[in-house]
């Protein structure tokens, strides 16, 4: 019999948020794979959990995942925890889960704290549709590619950021996305929890005079669908109607189908297109 991998969510600040099921599981498994054993030992000591730990983090996530899979194959039950929150969310745990799935190992998740969801619910921004970006990449080209994608994102956007990068990130978001509403959430569930709804320009101005402290979750409003449609219509208007028609006809569309596409692109009727071409 193979063992089971348990994904155990841990508190993001307030230790009272630890669920009884997670506590029981961490006591019962054969081993705990922790992102930082020095940090996790304080959590385990607080709940009097004596289970042995092994380190599993960003810098050993591939080779150590193979070792953990072999332990699971031998019948051991293993719990995965991060420094805070839900494993595999912006976390090397996603590699281990993928390898377990490939190997036919049973994986189950014990839900609990998750910083991105906590921040979203506190943001005052739309919650029905959202996208999670985690930490933006440090590579400039890769970051630019992602920011250009987010420029037309209509869903609410969630980003993690460290205090020493916050000012730069806010400036980059403003430069690419323009003015948007944003809620900055810091030190969630902790004593100095702060929820700051403002705009990107307002946030930039605020942190010119106030030094960022603590870990941040940025919740940013998506682009209004109507605004996106208007911007795309303006792009099409750079072409004449004749050029716009030729674009689709050269792709093999007949004249009637091309007129329908041109009308949709420009937000006008097919009759308007027809009359303009005449």
PDB file of C-alpha atoms in Angstrom:
ATOM      1  CA  UNK A   1       0.000   0.000   0.000  1.00  0.00           C
ATOM      2  CA  UNK A   2       1.294   3.420  -0.924  1.00  0.00           C
ATOM      3  CA  UNK A   3       1.001   6.347   1.471  1.00  0.00           C
ATOM      4  CA  UNK A   4      -0.941   9.591   1.059  1.00  0.00           C
ATOM      5  CA  UNK A   5       0.303  13.134   0.626  1.00  0.00           C
ATOM      6  CA  UNK A   6      -1.657  15.576   2.809  1.00  0.00           C
ATOM      7  CA  UNK A   7      -1.606  19.249   1.785  1.00  0.00           C
ATOM      8  CA  UNK A   8      -2.049  21.041   5.109  1.00  0.00           C
ATOM      9  CA  UNK A   9      -2.914  24.741   5.205  1.00  0.00           C
ATOM     10  CA  UNK A  10      -1.263  26.593   8.090  1.00  0.00           C
ATOM     11  CA  UNK A  11      -2.035  30.058   9.573  1.00  0.00           C
ATOM     12  CA  UNK A  12      -0.907  33.152   7.668  1.00  0.00           C
ATOM     13  CA  UNK A  13      -0.554  35.047  10.937  1.00  0.00           C
ATOM     14  CA  UNK A  14      -3.021  34.236  13.691  1.00  0.00           C
ATOM     15  CA  UNK A  15      -2.285  30.763  15.099  1.00  0.00           C
ATOM     16  CA  UNK A  16      -5.927  30.378  16.161  1.00  0.00           C
ATOM     17  CA  UNK A  17      -6.740  29.853  12.480  1.00  0.00           C
ATOM     18  CA  UNK A  18      -5.108  26.392  12.535  1.00  0.00           C
ATOM     19  CA  UNK A  19      -7.854  23.812  12.016  1.00  0.00           C
ATOM     20  CA  UNK A  20      -8.280  20.802  14.357  1.00  0.00           C
ATOM     21  CA  UNK A  21      -8.111  18.473  11.356  1.00  0.00           C
ATOM     22  CA  UNK A  22      -4.708  19.826  10.314  1.00  0.00           C
ATOM     23  CA  UNK A  23      -3.393  19.514  13.889  1.00  0.00           C
ATOM     24  CA  UNK A  24      -4.552  15.891  14.119  1.00  0.00           C
ATOM     25  CA  UNK A  25      -3.101  15.048  10.703  1.00  0.00           C
ATOM     26  CA  UNK A  26       0.301  16.596  11.470  1.00  0.00           C
ATOM     27  CA  UNK A  27       0.442  14.450  14.616  1.00  0.00           C
ATOM     28  CA  UNK A  28      -0.566  11.241  12.833  1.00  0.00           C
ATOM     29  CA  UNK A  29       1.538  11.283   9.640  1.00  0.00           C
ATOM     30  CA  UNK A  30       4.970   9.671   9.471  1.00  0.00           C
ATOM     31  CA  UNK A  31       6.724  12.834   8.304  1.00  0.00           C
ATOM     32  CA  UNK A  32       6.154  16.539   7.614  1.00  0.00           C
ATOM     33  CA  UNK A  33       7.749  18.172   4.557  1.00  0.00           C
ATOM     34  CA  UNK A  34       8.199  21.848   5.477  1.00  0.00           C
ATOM     35  CA  UNK A  35       9.307  24.857   3.442  1.00  0.00           C
ATOM     36  CA  UNK A  36      11.526  26.071   6.281  1.00  0.00           C
ATOM     37  CA  UNK A  37      11.979  23.658   9.198  1.00  0.00           C
ATOM     38  CA  UNK A  38      13.369  26.452  11.409  1.00  0.00           C
ATOM     39  CA  UNK A  39      10.183  28.435  10.965  1.00  0.00           C
ATOM     40  CA  UNK A  40       7.829  25.443  11.149  1.00  0.00           C
ATOM     41  CA  UNK A  41       9.309  24.076  14.388  1.00  0.00           C
ATOM     42  CA  UNK A  42       7.809  27.061  16.232  1.00  0.00           C
ATOM     43  CA  UNK A  43       4.377  26.201  14.868  1.00  0.00           C
ATOM     44  CA  UNK A  44       4.738  22.510  15.745  1.00  0.00           C
ATOM     45  CA  UNK A  45       5.978  23.308  19.251  1.00  0.00           C
ATOM     46  CA  UNK A  46       3.009  25.622  19.824  1.00  0.00           C
ATOM     47  CA  UNK A  47       0.614  22.728  19.117  1.00  0.00           C
ATOM     48  CA  UNK A  48       2.847  20.093  20.776  1.00  0.00           C
ATOM     49  CA  UNK A  49       3.398  18.186  17.517  1.00  0.00           C
ATOM     50  CA  UNK A  50       6.419  15.849  17.653  1.00  0.00           C
ATOM     51  CA  UNK A  51       6.361  14.454  14.088  1.00  0.00           C
ATOM     52  CA  UNK A  52       9.799  14.509  12.355  1.00  0.00           C
ATOM     53  CA  UNK A  53      10.337  17.047   9.582  1.00  0.00           C
ATOM     54  CA  UNK A  54      12.250  17.202   6.316  1.00  0.00           C
ATOM     55  CA  UNK A  55      12.904  20.318   4.241  1.00  0.00           C
ATOM     56  CA  UNK A  56      11.143  20.866   0.927  1.00  0.00           C
ATOM     57  CA  UNK A  57      11.622  24.266  -0.703  1.00  0.00           C
ATOM     58  CA  UNK A  58      12.205  26.176  -3.942  1.00  0.00           C
ATOM     59  CA  UNK A  59      15.843  25.127  -4.263  1.00  0.00           C
ATOM     60  CA  UNK A  60      15.384  21.367  -3.857  1.00  0.00           C
ATOM     61  CA  UNK A  61      11.816  21.017  -5.177  1.00  0.00           C
ATOM     62  CA  UNK A  62      12.626  18.627  -8.044  1.00  0.00           C
ATOM     63  CA  UNK A  63      15.114  16.154  -6.568  1.00  0.00           C
ATOM     64  CA  UNK A  64      13.484  16.202  -3.115  1.00  0.00           C
ATOM     65  CA  UNK A  65      10.059  15.619  -4.697  1.00  0.00           C
ATOM     66  CA  UNK A  66      11.411  12.385  -6.211  1.00  0.00           C
ATOM     67  CA  UNK A  67      12.646  11.299  -2.792  1.00  0.00           C
ATOM     68  CA  UNK A  68       9.313  12.110  -1.133  1.00  0.00           C
ATOM     69  CA  UNK A  69       7.468  10.142  -3.835  1.00  0.00           C
ATOM     70  CA  UNK A  70       9.685   7.121  -3.088  1.00  0.00           C
ATOM     71  CA  UNK A  71       8.848   7.420   0.632  1.00  0.00           C
ATOM     72  CA  UNK A  72       5.158   7.585  -0.235  1.00  0.00           C
ATOM     73  CA  UNK A  73       5.547   4.486  -2.430  1.00  0.00           C
ATOM     74  CA  UNK A  74       7.035   2.664   0.560  1.00  0.00           C
ATOM     75  CA  UNK A  75       3.831   3.314   2.525  1.00  0.00           C
ATOM     76  CA  UNK A  76       4.681   6.463   4.491  1.00  0.00           C
ATOM     77  CA  UNK A  77       2.031   9.143   4.976  1.00  0.00           C
ATOM     78  CA  UNK A  78       3.508  12.628   4.530  1.00  0.00           C
ATOM     79  CA  UNK A  79       2.110  16.099   5.207  1.00  0.00           C
ATOM     80  CA  UNK A  80       3.248  19.111   3.203  1.00  0.00           C
ATOM     81  CA  UNK A  81       3.214  22.563   4.822  1.00  0.00           C
ATOM     82  CA  UNK A  82       4.493  25.990   3.790  1.00  0.00           C
ATOM     83  CA  UNK A  83       5.710  28.846   5.983  1.00  0.00           C
ATOM     84  CA  UNK A  84       2.159  30.223   5.857  1.00  0.00           C
ATOM     85  CA  UNK A  85      -1.027  29.450   3.975  1.00  0.00           C
ATOM     86  CA  UNK A  86      -2.013  26.717   1.543  1.00  0.00           C
ATOM     87  CA  UNK A  87       0.670  24.503  -0.051  1.00  0.00           C
ATOM     88  CA  UNK A  88       1.068  24.594  -3.854  1.00  0.00           C
ATOM     89  CA  UNK A  89      -0.303  28.157  -4.154  1.00  0.00           C
ATOM     90  CA  UNK A  90       2.618  30.227  -5.455  1.00  0.00           C
ATOM     91  CA  UNK A  91       4.705  27.507  -3.830  1.00  0.00           C
ATOM     92  CA  UNK A  92       7.039  24.632  -4.847  1.00  0.00           C
ATOM     93  CA  UNK A  93       4.411  22.199  -3.592  1.00  0.00           C
ATOM     94  CA  UNK A  94       2.870  22.260  -7.070  1.00  0.00           C
ATOM     95  CA  UNK A  95       5.861  20.256  -8.341  1.00  0.00           C
ATOM     96  CA  UNK A  96       5.424  17.587  -5.665  1.00  0.00           C
ATOM     97  CA  UNK A  97       1.678  17.311  -6.305  1.00  0.00           C
ATOM     98  CA  UNK A  98       2.272  16.886 -10.052  1.00  0.00           C
ATOM     99  CA  UNK A  99       4.845  14.151  -9.451  1.00  0.00           C
ATOM    100  CA  UNK A 100       2.500  12.356  -7.044  1.00  0.00           C
ATOM    101  CA  UNK A 101      -0.284  12.441  -9.617  1.00  0.00           C
ATOM    102  CA  UNK A 102       2.040  11.012 -12.264  1.00  0.00           C
ATOM    103  CA  UNK A 103       3.132   8.255  -9.882  1.00  0.00           C
ATOM    104  CA  UNK A 104      -0.418   7.341  -8.878  1.00  0.00           C
ATOM    105  CA  UNK A 105       0.069   8.530  -5.293  1.00  0.00           C
ATOM    106  CA  UNK A 106      -3.045   9.588  -3.389  1.00  0.00           C
ATOM    107  CA  UNK A 107      -3.147  13.335  -2.637  1.00  0.00           C
ATOM    108  CA  UNK A 108      -5.684  15.126  -0.442  1.00  0.00           C
ATOM    109  CA  UNK A 109      -5.994  18.744   0.670  1.00  0.00           C
ATOM    110  CA  UNK A 110      -6.912  19.966   4.154  1.00  0.00           C
ATOM    111  CA  UNK A 111      -8.296  23.466   3.500  1.00  0.00           C
ATOM    112  CA  UNK A 112      -7.567  26.477   5.627  1.00  0.00           C
ATOM    113  CA  UNK A 113      -5.863  29.851   5.310  1.00  0.00           C
ATOM    114  CA  UNK A 114      -4.946  31.293   1.926  1.00  0.00           C
ATOM    115  CA  UNK A 115      -3.660  34.872   1.715  1.00  0.00           C
ATOM    116  CA  UNK A 116      -4.931  35.585  -1.803  1.00  0.00           C
ATOM    117  CA  UNK A 117      -8.534  34.606  -0.983  1.00  0.00           C
ATOM    118  CA  UNK A 118      -8.439  36.425   2.368  1.00  0.00           C
ATOM    119  CA  UNK A 119      -7.256  39.612   0.628  1.00  0.00           C
ATOM    120  CA  UNK A 120      -9.790  39.291  -2.189  1.00  0.00           C
ATOM    121  CA  UNK A 121     -12.712  39.081   0.221  1.00  0.00           C
ATOM    122  CA  UNK A 122     -11.456  42.176   2.086  1.00  0.00           C
ATOM    123  CA  UNK A 123     -10.686  44.252  -1.008  1.00  0.00           C
ATOM    124  CA  UNK A 124     -14.095  45.698  -1.810  1.00  0.00           C
ATOM    125  CA  UNK A 125     -13.437  44.852  -5.479  1.00  0.00           C
ATOM    126  CA  UNK A 126     -15.441  42.356  -7.588  1.00  0.00           C
ATOM    127  CA  UNK A 127     -14.915  38.767  -6.384  1.00  0.00           C
ATOM    128  CA  UNK A 128     -16.947  36.723  -8.881  1.00  0.00           C
ATOM    129  CA  UNK A 129     -14.118  36.583 -11.421  1.00  0.00           C
ATOM    130  CA  UNK A 130     -10.450  36.955 -10.528  1.00  0.00           C
ATOM    131  CA  UNK A 131      -6.978  35.882 -11.626  1.00  0.00           C
ATOM    132  CA  UNK A 132      -3.995  35.145  -9.392  1.00  0.00           C
ATOM    133  CA  UNK A 133      -0.483  36.106 -10.517  1.00  0.00           C
ATOM    134  CA  UNK A 134       1.441  35.447  -7.294  1.00  0.00           C
ATOM    135  CA  UNK A 135       4.844  37.160  -7.310  1.00  0.00           C
ATOM    136  CA  UNK A 136       5.745  38.890 -10.570  1.00  0.00           C
ATOM    137  CA  UNK A 137       8.923  37.443 -12.139  1.00  0.00           C
ATOM    138  CA  UNK A 138      12.243  39.195 -11.538  1.00  0.00           C
ATOM    139  CA  UNK A 139      13.309  38.802 -15.182  1.00  0.00           C
ATOM    140  CA  UNK A 140      12.497  42.103 -16.947  1.00  0.00           C
ATOM    141  CA  UNK A 141      11.375  40.585 -20.254  1.00  0.00           C
ATOM    142  CA  UNK A 142       9.165  37.998 -18.587  1.00  0.00           C
ATOM    143  CA  UNK A 143       7.680  40.636 -16.279  1.00  0.00           C
ATOM    144  CA  UNK A 144       6.918  42.940 -19.233  1.00  0.00           C
ATOM    145  CA  UNK A 145       5.162  40.073 -21.038  1.00  0.00           C
ATOM    146  CA  UNK A 146       2.931  39.399 -18.016  1.00  0.00           C
ATOM    147  CA  UNK A 147       2.167  43.092 -17.414  1.00  0.00           C
ATOM    148  CA  UNK A 148       1.207  43.514 -21.078  1.00  0.00           C
ATOM    149  CA  UNK A 149      -1.187  40.574 -20.676  1.00  0.00           C
ATOM    150  CA  UNK A 150      -2.680  42.086 -17.516  1.00  0.00           C
ATOM    151  CA  UNK A 151      -3.297  45.360 -19.346  1.00  0.00           C
ATOM    152  CA  UNK A 152      -6.382  43.811 -20.985  1.00  0.00           C
ATOM    153  CA  UNK A 153      -7.396  41.561 -18.052  1.00  0.00           C
ATOM    154  CA  UNK A 154     -11.034  42.210 -17.139  1.00  0.00           C
ATOM    155  CA  UNK A 155     -11.008  40.070 -13.985  1.00  0.00           C
ATOM    156  CA  UNK A 156      -9.862  41.308 -10.564  1.00  0.00           C
ATOM    157  CA  UNK A 157      -6.080  40.745 -10.310  1.00  0.00           C
ATOM    158  CA  UNK A 158      -4.250  39.430  -7.220  1.00  0.00           C
ATOM    159  CA  UNK A 159      -0.481  39.882  -6.826  1.00  0.00           C
ATOM    160  CA  UNK A 160       1.895  39.088  -3.950  1.00  0.00           C
ATOM    161  CA  UNK A 161       4.724  41.486  -3.179  1.00  0.00           C
ATOM    162  CA  UNK A 162       7.535  41.877  -0.648  1.00  0.00           C
ATOM    163  CA  UNK A 163       7.951  45.276   1.081  1.00  0.00           C
ATOM    164  CA  UNK A 164      11.338  46.073  -0.516  1.00  0.00           C
ATOM    165  CA  UNK A 165       9.883  45.671  -4.038  1.00  0.00           C
ATOM    166  CA  UNK A 166       6.509  47.344  -3.458  1.00  0.00           C
ATOM    167  CA  UNK A 167       7.331  50.865  -4.673  1.00  0.00           C
ATOM    168  CA  UNK A 168       8.865  49.600  -7.911  1.00  0.00           C
ATOM    169  CA  UNK A 169       5.960  47.239  -8.572  1.00  0.00           C
ATOM    170  CA  UNK A 170       3.353  49.955  -8.034  1.00  0.00           C
ATOM    171  CA  UNK A 171       5.210  52.235 -10.462  1.00  0.00           C
ATOM    172  CA  UNK A 172       5.426  49.472 -13.092  1.00  0.00           C
ATOM    173  CA  UNK A 173       1.733  48.636 -12.728  1.00  0.00           C
ATOM    174  CA  UNK A 174       0.784  52.305 -13.142  1.00  0.00           C
ATOM    175  CA  UNK A 175       3.042  52.718 -16.176  1.00  0.00           C
ATOM    176  CA  UNK A 176       1.567  49.730 -18.048  1.00  0.00           C
ATOM    177  CA  UNK A 177      -2.013  49.487 -16.758  1.00  0.00           C
ATOM    178  CA  UNK A 178      -2.758  53.155 -16.145  1.00  0.00           C
ATOM    179  CA  UNK A 179      -4.905  54.375 -13.267  1.00  0.00           C
ATOM    180  CA  UNK A 180      -6.835  51.606 -11.506  1.00  0.00           C
ATOM    181  CA  UNK A 181      -8.457  51.035  -8.149  1.00  0.00           C
ATOM    182  CA  UNK A 182      -6.294  48.913  -5.862  1.00  0.00           C
ATOM    183  CA  UNK A 183      -6.556  47.557  -2.325  1.00  0.00           C
ATOM    184  CA  UNK A 184      -3.277  46.892  -0.513  1.00  0.00           C
ATOM    185  CA  UNK A 185      -3.536  44.233   2.192  1.00  0.00           C
ATOM    186  CA  UNK A 186      -0.640  43.766   4.612  1.00  0.00           C
ATOM    187  CA  UNK A 187       0.019  41.612   7.667  1.00  0.00           C
ATOM    188  CA  UNK A 188      -3.241  39.716   7.151  1.00  0.00           C
ATOM    189  CA  UNK A 189      -4.772  38.207  10.341  1.00  0.00           C
ATOM    190  CA  UNK A 190      -1.910  39.689  12.400  1.00  0.00           C
ATOM    191  CA  UNK A 191      -1.990  42.421  15.032  1.00  0.00           C
ATOM    192  CA  UNK A 192      -1.155  45.219  12.586  1.00  0.00           C
ATOM    193  CA  UNK A 193      -3.359  44.036   9.719  1.00  0.00           C
ATOM    194  CA  UNK A 194      -3.969  46.921   7.320  1.00  0.00           C
ATOM    195  CA  UNK A 195      -6.464  47.129   4.450  1.00  0.00           C
ATOM    196  CA  UNK A 196      -5.852  50.207   2.296  1.00  0.00           C
ATOM    197  CA  UNK A 197      -8.271  50.814  -0.617  1.00  0.00           C
ATOM    198  CA  UNK A 198      -6.991  53.525  -2.954  1.00  0.00           C
ATOM    199  CA  UNK A 199      -5.821  53.976  -6.556  1.00  0.00           C
ATOM    200  CA  UNK A 200      -2.459  53.158  -8.098  1.00  0.00           C
ATOM    201  CA  UNK A 201      -1.564  56.856  -8.178  1.00  0.00           C
ATOM    202  CA  UNK A 202      -2.723  57.250  -4.580  1.00  0.00           C
ATOM    203  CA  UNK A 203      -0.662  54.241  -3.463  1.00  0.00           C
ATOM    204  CA  UNK A 204       2.461  55.557  -5.203  1.00  0.00           C
ATOM    205  CA  UNK A 205       2.054  58.936  -3.512  1.00  0.00           C
ATOM    206  CA  UNK A 206       1.404  57.351  -0.095  1.00  0.00           C
ATOM    207  CA  UNK A 207       4.535  55.187  -0.190  1.00  0.00           C
ATOM    208  CA  UNK A 208       6.714  58.115  -1.210  1.00  0.00           C
ATOM    209  CA  UNK A 209       6.286  59.263   2.391  1.00  0.00           C
ATOM    210  CA  UNK A 210       5.672  55.943   4.173  1.00  0.00           C
ATOM    211  CA  UNK A 211       8.078  53.011   4.115  1.00  0.00           C
ATOM    212  CA  UNK A 212       6.399  49.677   3.194  1.00  0.00           C
ATOM    213  CA  UNK A 213       6.403  47.128   6.021  1.00  0.00           C
ATOM    214  CA  UNK A 214       5.266  43.512   6.079  1.00  0.00           C
ATOM    215  CA  UNK A 215       4.182  41.192   3.281  1.00  0.00           C
ATOM    216  CA  UNK A 216       1.623  42.608   0.835  1.00  0.00           C
ATOM    217  CA  UNK A 217      -1.234  41.232  -1.219  1.00  0.00           C
ATOM    218  CA  UNK A 218      -2.264  43.653  -3.972  1.00  0.00           C
ATOM    219  CA  UNK A 219      -5.833  43.366  -5.252  1.00  0.00           C
ATOM    220  CA  UNK A 220      -6.243  45.335  -8.453  1.00  0.00           C
ATOM    221  CA  UNK A 221      -9.387  46.069 -10.437  1.00  0.00           C
ATOM    222  CA  UNK A 222      -9.608  44.580 -13.904  1.00  0.00           C
ATOM    223  CA  UNK A 223     -10.165  46.608 -17.040  1.00  0.00           C
ATOM    224  CA  UNK A 224     -13.806  47.510 -17.639  1.00  0.00           C
ATOM    225  CA  UNK A 225     -15.134  45.389 -20.522  1.00  0.00           C
ATOM    226  CA  UNK A 226     -16.706  48.410 -22.175  1.00  0.00           C
ATOM    227  CA  UNK A 227     -13.433  50.320 -21.937  1.00  0.00           C
ATOM    228  CA  UNK A 228     -11.592  47.351 -23.463  1.00  0.00           C
ATOM    229  CA  UNK A 229     -14.096  47.207 -26.319  1.00  0.00           C
ATOM    230  CA  UNK A 230     -13.730  50.935 -26.980  1.00  0.00           C
ATOM    231  CA  UNK A 231      -9.933  50.698 -27.010  1.00  0.00           C
ATOM    232  CA  UNK A 232     -10.043  47.851 -29.525  1.00  0.00           C
ATOM    233  CA  UNK A 233     -12.485  49.787 -31.691  1.00  0.00           C
ATOM    234  CA  UNK A 234     -10.049  52.718 -31.727  1.00  0.00           C
ATOM    235  CA  UNK A 235      -7.285  50.384 -32.897  1.00  0.00           C
ATOM    236  CA  UNK A 236      -9.433  49.211 -35.837  1.00  0.00           C
ATOM    237  CA  UNK A 237     -10.249  52.797 -36.750  1.00  0.00           C
ATOM    238  CA  UNK A 238      -6.625  53.280 -37.756  1.00  0.00           C
ATOM    239  CA  UNK A 239      -7.549  51.318 -40.890  1.00  0.00           C
ATOM    240  CA  UNK A 240      -9.904  52.613 -43.531  1.00  0.00           C
ATOM    241  CA  UNK A 241     -13.047  50.533 -44.041  1.00  0.00           C
ATOM    242  CA  UNK A 242     -11.644  49.331 -47.360  1.00  0.00           C
ATOM    243  CA  UNK A 243      -8.369  48.221 -45.719  1.00  0.00           C
ATOM    244  CA  UNK A 244     -10.336  46.540 -42.916  1.00  0.00           C
ATOM    245  CA  UNK A 245     -12.434  44.619 -45.460  1.00  0.00           C
ATOM    246  CA  UNK A 246      -9.352  43.567 -47.445  1.00  0.00           C
ATOM    247  CA  UNK A 247      -7.782  42.199 -44.255  1.00  0.00           C
ATOM    248  CA  UNK A 248     -10.572  39.631 -43.867  1.00  0.00           C
ATOM    249  CA  UNK A 249     -11.095  38.965 -47.583  1.00  0.00           C
ATOM    250  CA  UNK A 250      -7.394  38.084 -47.908  1.00  0.00           C
ATOM    251  CA  UNK A 251      -7.979  35.477 -45.178  1.00  0.00           C
ATOM    252  CA  UNK A 252     -10.517  33.767 -47.441  1.00  0.00           C
ATOM    253  CA  UNK A 253     -13.759  35.277 -46.114  1.00  0.00           C
ATOM    254  CA  UNK A 254     -16.508  36.129 -48.581  1.00  0.00           C
ATOM    255  CA  UNK A 255     -17.676  39.755 -48.775  1.00  0.00           C
ATOM    256  CA  UNK A 256     -20.778  39.245 -46.601  1.00  0.00           C
ATOM    257  CA  UNK A 257     -18.829  37.515 -43.809  1.00  0.00           C
ATOM    258  CA  UNK A 258     -16.062  40.143 -43.950  1.00  0.00           C
ATOM    259  CA  UNK A 259     -18.633  42.949 -43.608  1.00  0.00           C
ATOM    260  CA  UNK A 260     -20.098  41.235 -40.545  1.00  0.00           C
ATOM    261  CA  UNK A 261     -16.631  41.004 -38.911  1.00  0.00           C
ATOM    262  CA  UNK A 262     -15.769  44.620 -39.737  1.00  0.00           C
ATOM    263  CA  UNK A 263     -19.062  45.829 -38.248  1.00  0.00           C
ATOM    264  CA  UNK A 264     -18.435  43.853 -35.027  1.00  0.00           C
ATOM    265  CA  UNK A 265     -14.856  45.139 -34.742  1.00  0.00           C
ATOM    266  CA  UNK A 266     -15.938  48.762 -35.107  1.00  0.00           C
ATOM    267  CA  UNK A 267     -19.138  48.620 -33.082  1.00  0.00           C
ATOM    268  CA  UNK A 268     -21.298  49.634 -36.036  1.00  0.00           C
ATOM    269  CA  UNK A 269     -23.984  47.911 -38.147  1.00  0.00           C
ATOM    270  CA  UNK A 270     -23.432  45.955 -41.368  1.00  0.00           C
ATOM    271  CA  UNK A 271     -25.616  48.546 -43.092  1.00  0.00           C
ATOM    272  CA  UNK A 272     -23.190  51.281 -41.979  1.00  0.00           C
ATOM    273  CA  UNK A 273     -20.317  49.319 -43.513  1.00  0.00           C
ATOM    274  CA  UNK A 274     -22.224  48.704 -46.732  1.00  0.00           C
ATOM    275  CA  UNK A 275     -23.197  52.347 -47.161  1.00  0.00           C
ATOM    276  CA  UNK A 276     -19.707  53.601 -46.372  1.00  0.00           C
ATOM    277  CA  UNK A 277     -18.176  51.270 -48.963  1.00  0.00           C
ATOM    278  CA  UNK A 278     -20.687  52.447 -51.593  1.00  0.00           C
TER     279      UNK A 278
END
